[in-house]
CSV table of C-alpha atoms in Angstrom, one decimal:
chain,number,residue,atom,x,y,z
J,1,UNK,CA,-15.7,-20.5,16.8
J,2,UNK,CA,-18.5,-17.7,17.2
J,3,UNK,CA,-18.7,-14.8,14.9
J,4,UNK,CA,-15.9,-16.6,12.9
J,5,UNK,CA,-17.9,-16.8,9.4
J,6,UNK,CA,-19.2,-13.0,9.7
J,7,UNK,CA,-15.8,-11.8,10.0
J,8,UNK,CA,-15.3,-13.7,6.9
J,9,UNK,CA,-17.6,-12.1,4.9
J,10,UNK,CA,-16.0,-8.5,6.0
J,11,UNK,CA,-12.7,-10.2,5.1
J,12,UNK,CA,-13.7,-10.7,1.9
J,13,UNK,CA,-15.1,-6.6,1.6
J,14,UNK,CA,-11.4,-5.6,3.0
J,15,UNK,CA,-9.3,-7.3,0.4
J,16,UNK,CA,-10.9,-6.4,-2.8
J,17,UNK,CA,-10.2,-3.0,-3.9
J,18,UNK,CA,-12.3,0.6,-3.1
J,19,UNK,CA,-15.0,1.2,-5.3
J,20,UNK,CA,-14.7,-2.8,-6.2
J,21,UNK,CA,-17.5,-4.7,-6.1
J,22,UNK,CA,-17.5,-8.8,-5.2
J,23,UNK,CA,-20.4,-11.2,-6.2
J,24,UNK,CA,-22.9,-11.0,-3.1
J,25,UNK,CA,-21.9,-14.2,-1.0
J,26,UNK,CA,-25.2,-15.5,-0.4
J,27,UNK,CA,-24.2,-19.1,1.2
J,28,UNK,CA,-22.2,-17.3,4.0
J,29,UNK,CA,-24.8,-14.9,4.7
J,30,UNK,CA,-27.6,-17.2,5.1
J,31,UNK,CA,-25.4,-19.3,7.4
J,32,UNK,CA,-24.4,-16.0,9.5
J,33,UNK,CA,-28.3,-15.6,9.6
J,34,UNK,CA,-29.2,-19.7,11.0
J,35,UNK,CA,-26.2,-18.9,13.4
J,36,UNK,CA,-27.7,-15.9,14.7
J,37,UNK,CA,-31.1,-18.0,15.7
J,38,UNK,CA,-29.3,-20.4,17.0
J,39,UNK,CA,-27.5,-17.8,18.8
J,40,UNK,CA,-30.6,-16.9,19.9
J,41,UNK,CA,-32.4,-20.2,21.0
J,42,UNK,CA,-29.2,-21.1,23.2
J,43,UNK,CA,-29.7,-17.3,24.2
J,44,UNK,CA,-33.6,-17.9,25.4
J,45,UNK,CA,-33.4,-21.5,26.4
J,46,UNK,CA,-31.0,-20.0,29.2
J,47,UNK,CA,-32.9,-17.2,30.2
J,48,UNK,CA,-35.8,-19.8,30.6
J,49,UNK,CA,-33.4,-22.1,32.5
J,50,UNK,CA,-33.1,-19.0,35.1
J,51,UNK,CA,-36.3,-17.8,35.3
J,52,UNK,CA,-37.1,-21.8,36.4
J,53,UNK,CA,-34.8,-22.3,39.0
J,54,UNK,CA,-36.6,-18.4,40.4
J,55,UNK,CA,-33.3,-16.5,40.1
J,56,UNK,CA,-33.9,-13.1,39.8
J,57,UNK,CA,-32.6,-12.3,36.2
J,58,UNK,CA,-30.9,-9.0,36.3
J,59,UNK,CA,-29.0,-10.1,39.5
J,60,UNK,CA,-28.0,-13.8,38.9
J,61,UNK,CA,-24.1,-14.6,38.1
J,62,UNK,CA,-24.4,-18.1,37.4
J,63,UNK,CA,-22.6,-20.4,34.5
J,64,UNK,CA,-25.8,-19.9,32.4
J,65,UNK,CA,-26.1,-15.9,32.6
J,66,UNK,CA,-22.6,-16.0,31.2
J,67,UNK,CA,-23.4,-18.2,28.8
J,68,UNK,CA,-26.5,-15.9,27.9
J,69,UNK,CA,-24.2,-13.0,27.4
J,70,UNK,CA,-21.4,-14.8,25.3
J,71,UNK,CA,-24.5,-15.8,23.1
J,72,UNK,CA,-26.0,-12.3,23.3
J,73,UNK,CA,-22.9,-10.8,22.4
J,74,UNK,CA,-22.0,-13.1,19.2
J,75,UNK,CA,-25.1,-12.2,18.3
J,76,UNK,CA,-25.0,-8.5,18.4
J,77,UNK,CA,-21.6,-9.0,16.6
J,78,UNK,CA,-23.1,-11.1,14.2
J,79,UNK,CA,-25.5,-8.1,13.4
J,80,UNK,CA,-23.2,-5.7,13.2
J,81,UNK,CA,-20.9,-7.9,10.5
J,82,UNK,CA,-23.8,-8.2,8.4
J,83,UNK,CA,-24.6,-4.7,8.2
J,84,UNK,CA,-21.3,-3.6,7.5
J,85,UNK,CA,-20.9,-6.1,4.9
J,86,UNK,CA,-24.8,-4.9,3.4
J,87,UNK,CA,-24.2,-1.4,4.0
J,88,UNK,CA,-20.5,-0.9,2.4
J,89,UNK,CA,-21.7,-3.0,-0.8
J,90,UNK,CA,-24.4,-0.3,-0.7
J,91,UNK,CA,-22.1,2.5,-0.5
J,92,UNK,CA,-20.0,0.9,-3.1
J,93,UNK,CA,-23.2,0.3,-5.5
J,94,UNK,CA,-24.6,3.9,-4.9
J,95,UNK,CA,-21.4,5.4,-6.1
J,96,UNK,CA,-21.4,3.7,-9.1
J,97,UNK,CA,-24.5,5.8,-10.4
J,98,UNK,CA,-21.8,8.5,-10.6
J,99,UNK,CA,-19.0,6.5,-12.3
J,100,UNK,CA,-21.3,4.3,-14.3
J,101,UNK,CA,-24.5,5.6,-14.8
J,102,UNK,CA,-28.1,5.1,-14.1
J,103,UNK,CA,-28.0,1.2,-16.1
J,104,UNK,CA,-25.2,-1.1,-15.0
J,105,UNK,CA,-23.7,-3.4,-17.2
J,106,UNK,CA,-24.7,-6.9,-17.0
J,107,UNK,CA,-21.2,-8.5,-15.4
J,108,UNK,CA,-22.0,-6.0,-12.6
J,109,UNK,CA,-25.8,-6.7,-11.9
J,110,UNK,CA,-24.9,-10.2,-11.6
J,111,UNK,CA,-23.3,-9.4,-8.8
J,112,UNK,CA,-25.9,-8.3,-6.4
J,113,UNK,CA,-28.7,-9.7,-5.0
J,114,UNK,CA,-32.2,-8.6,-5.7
J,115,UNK,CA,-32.1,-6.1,-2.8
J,116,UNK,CA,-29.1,-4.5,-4.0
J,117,UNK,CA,-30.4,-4.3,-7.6
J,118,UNK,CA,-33.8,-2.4,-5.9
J,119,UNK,CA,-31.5,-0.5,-3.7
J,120,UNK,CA,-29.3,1.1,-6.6
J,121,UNK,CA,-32.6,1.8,-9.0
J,122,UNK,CA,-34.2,3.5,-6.2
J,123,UNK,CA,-31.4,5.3,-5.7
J,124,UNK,CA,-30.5,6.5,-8.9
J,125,UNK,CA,-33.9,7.5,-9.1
J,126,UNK,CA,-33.4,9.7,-6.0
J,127,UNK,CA,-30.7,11.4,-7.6
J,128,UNK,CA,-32.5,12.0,-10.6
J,129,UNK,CA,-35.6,13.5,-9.2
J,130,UNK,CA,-32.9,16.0,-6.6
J,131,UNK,CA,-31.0,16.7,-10.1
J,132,UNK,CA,-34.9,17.8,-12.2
J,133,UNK,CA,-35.1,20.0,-9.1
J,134,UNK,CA,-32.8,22.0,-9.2
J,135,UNK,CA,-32.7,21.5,-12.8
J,136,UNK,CA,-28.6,20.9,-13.1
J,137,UNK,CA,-26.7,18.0,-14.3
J,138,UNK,CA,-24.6,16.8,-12.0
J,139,UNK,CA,-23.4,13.8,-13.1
J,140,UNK,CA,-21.5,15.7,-16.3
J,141,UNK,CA,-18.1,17.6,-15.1
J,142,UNK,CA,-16.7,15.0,-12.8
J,143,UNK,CA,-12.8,15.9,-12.9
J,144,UNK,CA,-11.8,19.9,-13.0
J,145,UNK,CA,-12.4,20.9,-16.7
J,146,UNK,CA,-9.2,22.1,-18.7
J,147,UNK,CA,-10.1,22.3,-22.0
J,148,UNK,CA,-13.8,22.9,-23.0
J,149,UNK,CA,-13.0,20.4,-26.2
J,150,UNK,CA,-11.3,17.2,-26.0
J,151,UNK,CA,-10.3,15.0,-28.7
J,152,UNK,CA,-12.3,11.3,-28.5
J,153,UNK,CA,-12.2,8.0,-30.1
J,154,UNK,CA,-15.3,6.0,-30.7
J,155,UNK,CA,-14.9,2.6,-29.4
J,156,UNK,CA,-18.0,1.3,-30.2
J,157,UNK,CA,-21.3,2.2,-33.4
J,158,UNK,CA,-22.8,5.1,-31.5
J,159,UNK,CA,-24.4,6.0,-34.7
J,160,UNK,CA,-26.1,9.2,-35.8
J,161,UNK,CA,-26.2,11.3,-32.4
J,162,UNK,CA,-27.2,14.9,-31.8
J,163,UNK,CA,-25.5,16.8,-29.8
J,164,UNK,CA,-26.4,20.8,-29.6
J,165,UNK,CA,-27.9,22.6,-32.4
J,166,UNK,CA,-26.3,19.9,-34.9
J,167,UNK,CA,-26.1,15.8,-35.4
J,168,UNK,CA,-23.0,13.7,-36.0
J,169,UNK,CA,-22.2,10.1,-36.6
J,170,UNK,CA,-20.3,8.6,-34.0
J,171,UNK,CA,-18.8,5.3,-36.2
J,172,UNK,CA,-16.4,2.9,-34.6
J,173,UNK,CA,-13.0,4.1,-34.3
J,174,UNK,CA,-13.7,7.5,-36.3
J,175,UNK,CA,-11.7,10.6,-34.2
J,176,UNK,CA,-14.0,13.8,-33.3
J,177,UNK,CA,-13.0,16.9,-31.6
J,178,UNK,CA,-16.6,17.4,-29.0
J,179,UNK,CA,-17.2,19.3,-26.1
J,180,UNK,CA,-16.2,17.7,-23.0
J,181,UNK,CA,-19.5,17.9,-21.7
J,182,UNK,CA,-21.4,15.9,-24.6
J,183,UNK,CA,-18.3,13.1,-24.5
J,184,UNK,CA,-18.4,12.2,-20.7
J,185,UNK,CA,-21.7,10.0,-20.9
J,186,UNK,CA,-20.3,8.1,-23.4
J,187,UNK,CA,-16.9,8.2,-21.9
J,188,UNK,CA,-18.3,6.9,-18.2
J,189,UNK,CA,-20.4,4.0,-20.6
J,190,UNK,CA,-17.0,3.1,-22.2
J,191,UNK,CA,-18.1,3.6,-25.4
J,192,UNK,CA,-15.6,6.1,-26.2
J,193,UNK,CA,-12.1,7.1,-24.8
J,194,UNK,CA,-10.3,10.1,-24.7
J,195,UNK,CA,-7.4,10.2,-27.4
J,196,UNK,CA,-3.8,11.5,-26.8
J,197,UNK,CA,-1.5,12.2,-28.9
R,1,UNK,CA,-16.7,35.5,-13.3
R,2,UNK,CA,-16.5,38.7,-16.1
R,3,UNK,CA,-19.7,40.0,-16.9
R,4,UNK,CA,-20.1,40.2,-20.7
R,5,UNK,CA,-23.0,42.7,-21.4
R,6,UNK,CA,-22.5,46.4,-21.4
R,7,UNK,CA,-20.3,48.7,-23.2
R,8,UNK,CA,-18.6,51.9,-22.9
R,9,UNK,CA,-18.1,53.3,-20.2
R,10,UNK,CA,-20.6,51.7,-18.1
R,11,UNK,CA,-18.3,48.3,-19.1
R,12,UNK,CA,-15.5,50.3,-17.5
R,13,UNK,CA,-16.9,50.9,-14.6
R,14,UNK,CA,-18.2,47.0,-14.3
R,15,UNK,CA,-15.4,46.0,-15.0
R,16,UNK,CA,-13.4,48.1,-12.7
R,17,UNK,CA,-15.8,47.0,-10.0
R,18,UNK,CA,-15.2,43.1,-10.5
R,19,UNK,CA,-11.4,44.1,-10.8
R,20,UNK,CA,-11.8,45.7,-7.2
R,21,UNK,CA,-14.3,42.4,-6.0
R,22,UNK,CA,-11.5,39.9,-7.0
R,23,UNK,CA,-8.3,42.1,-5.6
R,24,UNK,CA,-10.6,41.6,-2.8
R,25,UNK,CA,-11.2,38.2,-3.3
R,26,UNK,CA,-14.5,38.2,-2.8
R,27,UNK,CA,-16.3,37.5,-6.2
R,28,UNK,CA,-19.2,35.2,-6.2
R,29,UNK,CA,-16.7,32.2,-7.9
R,30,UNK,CA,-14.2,33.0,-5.2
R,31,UNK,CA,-17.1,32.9,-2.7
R,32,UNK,CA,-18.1,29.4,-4.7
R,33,UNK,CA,-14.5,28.0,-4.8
R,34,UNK,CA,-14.4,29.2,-0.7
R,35,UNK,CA,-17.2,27.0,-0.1
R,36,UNK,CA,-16.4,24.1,-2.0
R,37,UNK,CA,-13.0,24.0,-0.8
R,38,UNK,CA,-14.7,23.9,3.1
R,39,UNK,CA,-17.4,21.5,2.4
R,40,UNK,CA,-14.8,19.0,0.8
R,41,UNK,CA,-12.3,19.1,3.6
R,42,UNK,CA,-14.7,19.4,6.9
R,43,UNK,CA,-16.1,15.9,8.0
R,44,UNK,CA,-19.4,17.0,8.5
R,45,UNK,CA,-21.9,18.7,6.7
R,46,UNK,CA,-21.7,22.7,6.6
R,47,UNK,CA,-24.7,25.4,6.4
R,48,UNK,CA,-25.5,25.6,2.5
R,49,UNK,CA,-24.9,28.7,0.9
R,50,UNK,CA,-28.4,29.5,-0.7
R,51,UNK,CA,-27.9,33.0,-1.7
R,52,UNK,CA,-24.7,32.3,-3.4
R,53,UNK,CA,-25.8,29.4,-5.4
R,54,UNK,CA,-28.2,31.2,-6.5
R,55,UNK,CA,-26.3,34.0,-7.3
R,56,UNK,CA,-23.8,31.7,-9.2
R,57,UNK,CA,-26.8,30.1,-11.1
R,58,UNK,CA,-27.9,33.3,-12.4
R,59,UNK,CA,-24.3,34.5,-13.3
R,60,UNK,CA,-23.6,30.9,-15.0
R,61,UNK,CA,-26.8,31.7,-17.3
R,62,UNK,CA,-25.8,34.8,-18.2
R,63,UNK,CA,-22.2,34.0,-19.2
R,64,UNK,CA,-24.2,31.1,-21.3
R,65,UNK,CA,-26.7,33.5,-23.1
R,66,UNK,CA,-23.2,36.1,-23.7
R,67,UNK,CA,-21.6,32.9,-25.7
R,68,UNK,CA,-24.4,32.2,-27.4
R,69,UNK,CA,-24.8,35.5,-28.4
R,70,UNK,CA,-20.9,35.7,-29.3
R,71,UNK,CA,-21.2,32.3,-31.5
R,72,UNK,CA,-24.4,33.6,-33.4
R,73,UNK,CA,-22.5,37.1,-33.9
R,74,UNK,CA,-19.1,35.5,-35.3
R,75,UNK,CA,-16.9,36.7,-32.1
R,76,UNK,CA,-13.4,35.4,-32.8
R,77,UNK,CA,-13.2,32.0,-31.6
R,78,UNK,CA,-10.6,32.5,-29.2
R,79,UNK,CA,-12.9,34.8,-27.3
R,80,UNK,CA,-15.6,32.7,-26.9
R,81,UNK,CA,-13.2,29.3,-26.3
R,82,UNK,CA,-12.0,31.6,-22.8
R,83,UNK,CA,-15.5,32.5,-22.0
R,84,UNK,CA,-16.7,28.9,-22.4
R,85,UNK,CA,-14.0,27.7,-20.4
R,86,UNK,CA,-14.9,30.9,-17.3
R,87,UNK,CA,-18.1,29.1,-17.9
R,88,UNK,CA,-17.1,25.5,-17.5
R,89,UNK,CA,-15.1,25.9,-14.4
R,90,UNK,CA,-18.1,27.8,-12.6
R,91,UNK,CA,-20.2,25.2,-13.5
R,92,UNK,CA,-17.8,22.7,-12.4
R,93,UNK,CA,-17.4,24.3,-9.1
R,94,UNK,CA,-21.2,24.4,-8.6
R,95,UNK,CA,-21.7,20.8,-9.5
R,96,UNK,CA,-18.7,19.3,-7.4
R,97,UNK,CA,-19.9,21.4,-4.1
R,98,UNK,CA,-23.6,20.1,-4.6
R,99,UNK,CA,-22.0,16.9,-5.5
R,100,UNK,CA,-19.8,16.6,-2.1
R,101,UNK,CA,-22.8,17.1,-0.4
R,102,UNK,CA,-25.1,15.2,-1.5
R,103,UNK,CA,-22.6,11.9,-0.6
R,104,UNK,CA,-22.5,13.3,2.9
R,105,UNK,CA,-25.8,13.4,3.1
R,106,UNK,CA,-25.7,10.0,2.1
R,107,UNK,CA,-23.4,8.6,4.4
R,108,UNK,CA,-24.9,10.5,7.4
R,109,UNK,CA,-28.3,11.0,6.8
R,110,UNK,CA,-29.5,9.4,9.8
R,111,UNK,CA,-27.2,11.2,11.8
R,112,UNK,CA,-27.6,14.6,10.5
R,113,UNK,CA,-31.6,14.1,10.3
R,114,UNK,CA,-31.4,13.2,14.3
R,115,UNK,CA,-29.0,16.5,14.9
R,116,UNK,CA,-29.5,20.3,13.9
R,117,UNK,CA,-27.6,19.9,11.5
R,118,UNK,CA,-30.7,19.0,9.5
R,119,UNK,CA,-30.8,23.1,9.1
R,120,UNK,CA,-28.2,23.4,7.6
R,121,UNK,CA,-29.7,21.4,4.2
R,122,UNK,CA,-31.2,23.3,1.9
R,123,UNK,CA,-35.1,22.3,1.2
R,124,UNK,CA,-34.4,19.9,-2.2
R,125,UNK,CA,-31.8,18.4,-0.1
R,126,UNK,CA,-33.7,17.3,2.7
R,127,UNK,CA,-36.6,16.4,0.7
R,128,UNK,CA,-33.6,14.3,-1.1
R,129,UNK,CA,-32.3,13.0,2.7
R,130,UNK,CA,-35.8,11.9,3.6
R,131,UNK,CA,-38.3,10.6,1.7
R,132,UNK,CA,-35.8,9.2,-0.9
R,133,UNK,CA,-31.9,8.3,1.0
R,134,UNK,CA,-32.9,7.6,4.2
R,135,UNK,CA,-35.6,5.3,3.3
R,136,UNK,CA,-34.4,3.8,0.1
R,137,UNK,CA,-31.2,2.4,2.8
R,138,UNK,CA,-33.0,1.3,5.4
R,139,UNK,CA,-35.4,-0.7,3.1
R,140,UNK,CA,-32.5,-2.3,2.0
R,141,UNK,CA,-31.6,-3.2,4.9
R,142,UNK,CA,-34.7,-4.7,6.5
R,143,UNK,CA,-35.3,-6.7,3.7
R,144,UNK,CA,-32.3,-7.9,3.1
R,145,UNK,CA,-30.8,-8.3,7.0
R,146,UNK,CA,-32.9,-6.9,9.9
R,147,UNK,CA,-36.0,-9.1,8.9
R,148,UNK,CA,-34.2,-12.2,8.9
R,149,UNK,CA,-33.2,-11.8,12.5
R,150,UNK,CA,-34.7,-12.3,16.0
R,151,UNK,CA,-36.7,-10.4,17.8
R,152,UNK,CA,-34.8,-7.9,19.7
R,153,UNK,CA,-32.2,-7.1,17.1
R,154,UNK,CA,-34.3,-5.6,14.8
R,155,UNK,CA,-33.3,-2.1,15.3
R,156,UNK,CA,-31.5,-0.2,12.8
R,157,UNK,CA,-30.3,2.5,15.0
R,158,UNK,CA,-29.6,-0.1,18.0
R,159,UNK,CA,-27.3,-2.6,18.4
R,160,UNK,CA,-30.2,-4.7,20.5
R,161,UNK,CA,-33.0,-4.4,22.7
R,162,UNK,CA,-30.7,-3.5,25.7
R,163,UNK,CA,-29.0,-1.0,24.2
R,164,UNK,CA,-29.8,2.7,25.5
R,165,UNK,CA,-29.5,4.5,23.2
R,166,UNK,CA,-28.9,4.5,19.1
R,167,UNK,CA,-25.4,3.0,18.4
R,168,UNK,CA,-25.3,1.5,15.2
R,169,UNK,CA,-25.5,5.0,13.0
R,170,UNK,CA,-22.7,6.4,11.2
R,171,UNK,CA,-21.2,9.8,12.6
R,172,UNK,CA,-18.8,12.1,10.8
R,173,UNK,CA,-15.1,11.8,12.6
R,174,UNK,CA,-15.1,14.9,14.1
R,175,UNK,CA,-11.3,14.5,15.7
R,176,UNK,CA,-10.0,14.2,12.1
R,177,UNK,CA,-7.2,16.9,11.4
R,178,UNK,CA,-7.5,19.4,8.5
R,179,UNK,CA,-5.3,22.0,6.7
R,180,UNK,CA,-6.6,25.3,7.4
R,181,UNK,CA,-5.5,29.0,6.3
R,182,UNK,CA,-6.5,32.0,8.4
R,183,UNK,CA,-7.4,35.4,6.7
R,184,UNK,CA,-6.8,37.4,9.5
R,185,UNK,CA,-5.2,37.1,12.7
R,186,UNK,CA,-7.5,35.8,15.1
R,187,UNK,CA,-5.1,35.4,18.1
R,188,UNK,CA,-4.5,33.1,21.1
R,189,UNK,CA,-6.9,30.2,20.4
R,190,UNK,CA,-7.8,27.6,22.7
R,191,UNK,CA,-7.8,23.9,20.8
R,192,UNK,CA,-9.2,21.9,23.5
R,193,UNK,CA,-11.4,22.3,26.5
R,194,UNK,CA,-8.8,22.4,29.5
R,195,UNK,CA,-6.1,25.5,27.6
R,196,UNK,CA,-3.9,23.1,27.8
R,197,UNK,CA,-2.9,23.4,24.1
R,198,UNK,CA,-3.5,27.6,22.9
R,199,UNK,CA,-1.8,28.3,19.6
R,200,UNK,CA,-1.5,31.7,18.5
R,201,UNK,CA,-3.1,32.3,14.9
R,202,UNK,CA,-1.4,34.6,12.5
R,203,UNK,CA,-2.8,36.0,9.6
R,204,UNK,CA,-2.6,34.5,6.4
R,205,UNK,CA,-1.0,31.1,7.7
R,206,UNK,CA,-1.2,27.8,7.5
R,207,UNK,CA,-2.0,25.2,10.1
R,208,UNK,CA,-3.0,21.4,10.6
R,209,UNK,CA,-5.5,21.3,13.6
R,210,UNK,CA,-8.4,18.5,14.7
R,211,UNK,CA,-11.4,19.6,13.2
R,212,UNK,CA,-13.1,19.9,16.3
R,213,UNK,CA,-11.2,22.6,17.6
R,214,UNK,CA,-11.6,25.0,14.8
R,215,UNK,CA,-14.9,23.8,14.1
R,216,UNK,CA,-16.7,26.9,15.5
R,217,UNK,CA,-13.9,29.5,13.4
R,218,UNK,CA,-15.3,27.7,10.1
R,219,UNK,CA,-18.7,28.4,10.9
R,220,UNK,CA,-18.1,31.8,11.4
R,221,UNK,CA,-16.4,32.0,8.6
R,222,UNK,CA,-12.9,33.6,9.9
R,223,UNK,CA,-10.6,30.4,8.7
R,224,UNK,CA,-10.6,28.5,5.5
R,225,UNK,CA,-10.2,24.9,5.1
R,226,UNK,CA,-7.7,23.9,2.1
């Protein structure tokens, strides 16, 4: 059936969760990409088969312009699957610079195709420069603050870090008491969690 | 916010004067926290508040430079913990609303730079829609689909060839409903085009409306979007 893989692919964007990201489905994607140019020879081979028997081609209402417009429109459904599919992954990828940071870990740029990897440094990049602008962090602060200090637990050898006027070392496990603003990079890279009592 | 510098009576009289502001609710973080609140529920993008994020810049410094001064001076600790956090939720406030916007941009930049809504960026953030989101996507894109079909359906903005005009670009959902709270009565108000539907709107009560009715109340600032 037409249009059957594409919707597939979308499929497979629906059922995994928001914010979620799937390994990019390359095989179904090219094929979605033959069958649109076959979709498209079928599609000229018919408009060729009208122009020679000199039927005037806006007018005709033979078997083969409806067979041109089923093929046109698989086509432009086609298209419009494999954008959504590209352009959600996108949207998924891009918001990750605010959850994750500007380097993703490796089990996530496996993931995407070479495209996608581009896309998100590019990106990230874009942010950056808006952010040296205006001169504001704004990837720091991303829930409502409560408590200007929260109590952390280092998950992983930090080691010696500075943070303000003075420099601590962040060993695994150890406990500090830091300013919520200095934790949440680490916090976002999983090397640290927030500890409650 | 509290202003920290000053003292004696002129502190009084500051400080009577933000105690009046905020009775009033009308100090710049209320302002802020007005603004945030509207740009996170409306589905489009609304005009950016220059002169208040400016203003709130300049406050947020100075509350930084009063607890540094406080630490270095040995201010009891409990003073300077509440003027941190003050601090930390203005800044928070001003992050999150440049924040919201910047995704919208993101998600409708190719709408909003076809519109006039394009005015209603400030300059960073349409140097930020342009030359960086807008292109950095429809790279993508091309590379990765539009190249790799046939002629014809290369468009971004259109479906195909045949098509009239652009239908393939994202547009805010305008028909969406939001909370809203007026601040003062603005009476008999006429949701949709034929006066079918005219609600009378109270002062300081809450509604649930489409978006596109109230739209032009938001912009002018007489109802708040919660």
């Amino acid at each position: 059936m037409y249009g059957r893989r594409a919707s597939q692919l979308l499929r497979e964007l629906a059922c995994s969760e928001t914010g979620q990201l799937t390994a990019f489905n390359s095989d179904a994607f090219d094929q979605v990409i033959k069958e649109c140019n076959e979709h498209n020879l079928q599609l000229q081979s018919l408009i060729r088969k009208i122009e020679d028997e000199n039927l005037d081609i806006q007018t005709t209402r033979n078997e083969d312009h409806f067979g041109a417009v089923i093929h046109h429109l698989s086509l432009i459904r086609n298209k419009r699957c494999l954008m959504a599919y590209m352009y959600n992954r996108a949207e998924t990828i891009q918001s990750l610079r605010w959850k994750v940071g500007p380097v993703l870990p490796q089990e996530i740029q496996e993931k995407l195709n070479y495209s996608e990897e581009e896309c998100f440094k590019n990106h990230s990049a874009a942010i950056q420069s808006y952010m040296s602008e205006l001169d504001l962090d704004l990837t720091v602060d991303m829930v409502p603050p409560k408590d200007p200090y929260i109590r952390v637990r280092v998950l992983d050898d930090i080691g010696e870090v500075c943070l303000g006027d003075h420099s601590i070392s962040l060993t695994k496990h150890s406990l500090h008491f830091l300013r919520r603003t200095d934790a949440e990079p680490f916090i976002s890279q999983g090397m640290m969690e927030e500890f409650l009592e | 916010m509290a202003s920290g510098s000053g003292s004696g009576s002129e502190r009084w009289s500051e400080d009577l004067e933000t105690e009046v502001a905020m009775a009033m609710g009308t100090t710049d973080v209320e302002l802020l926290k007005r603004a945030w609140r509207n740009e996170k529920a409306a589905p489009e993008i609304l005009q950016f508040e220059a002169a208040l994020v400016l203003r709130a810049r300049e406050q947020i410094q100075l509350l930084e430079e009063t607890v540094e001064e406080f630490t270095e001076n040995g201010v009891d600790d409990l003073v300077v913990s509440l003027y941190q956090m003050d601090l930390d939720r203005s800044l928070f406030l001003l992050r999150s609303y440049l924040r919201i916007r910047l995704q919208k941009i993101e998600k409708y930049m190719i709408h909003i730079s076809k519109t006039n809504l394009w005015n209603r960026l400030s300059e960073q953030e349409q140097r930020f829609a342009k030359s960086r989101c807008t292109d950095i996507m429809e790279k993508h894109l091309e590379q990765s689909v539009l190249s790799r079909l046939p002629y014809g359906y290369q468009s971004i903005l259109k479906q195909s060839i045949s098509s009239e005009e652009d239908d393939m670009v994202p547009e805010p959902q305008l028909d969406t409903f939001v909370f809203c709270k007026t601040k003062h009565a603005v009476g008999a108000f006429q949701l949709d085009d034929t006066g079918d539907e005219i609600v009378d709107l109270v002062a300081d009560d809450l509604y649930v409306l489409r978006y596109k009715s109230i739209r032009g109340l938001v912009e002018s600032g007489r109802i708040d979007l919660v």
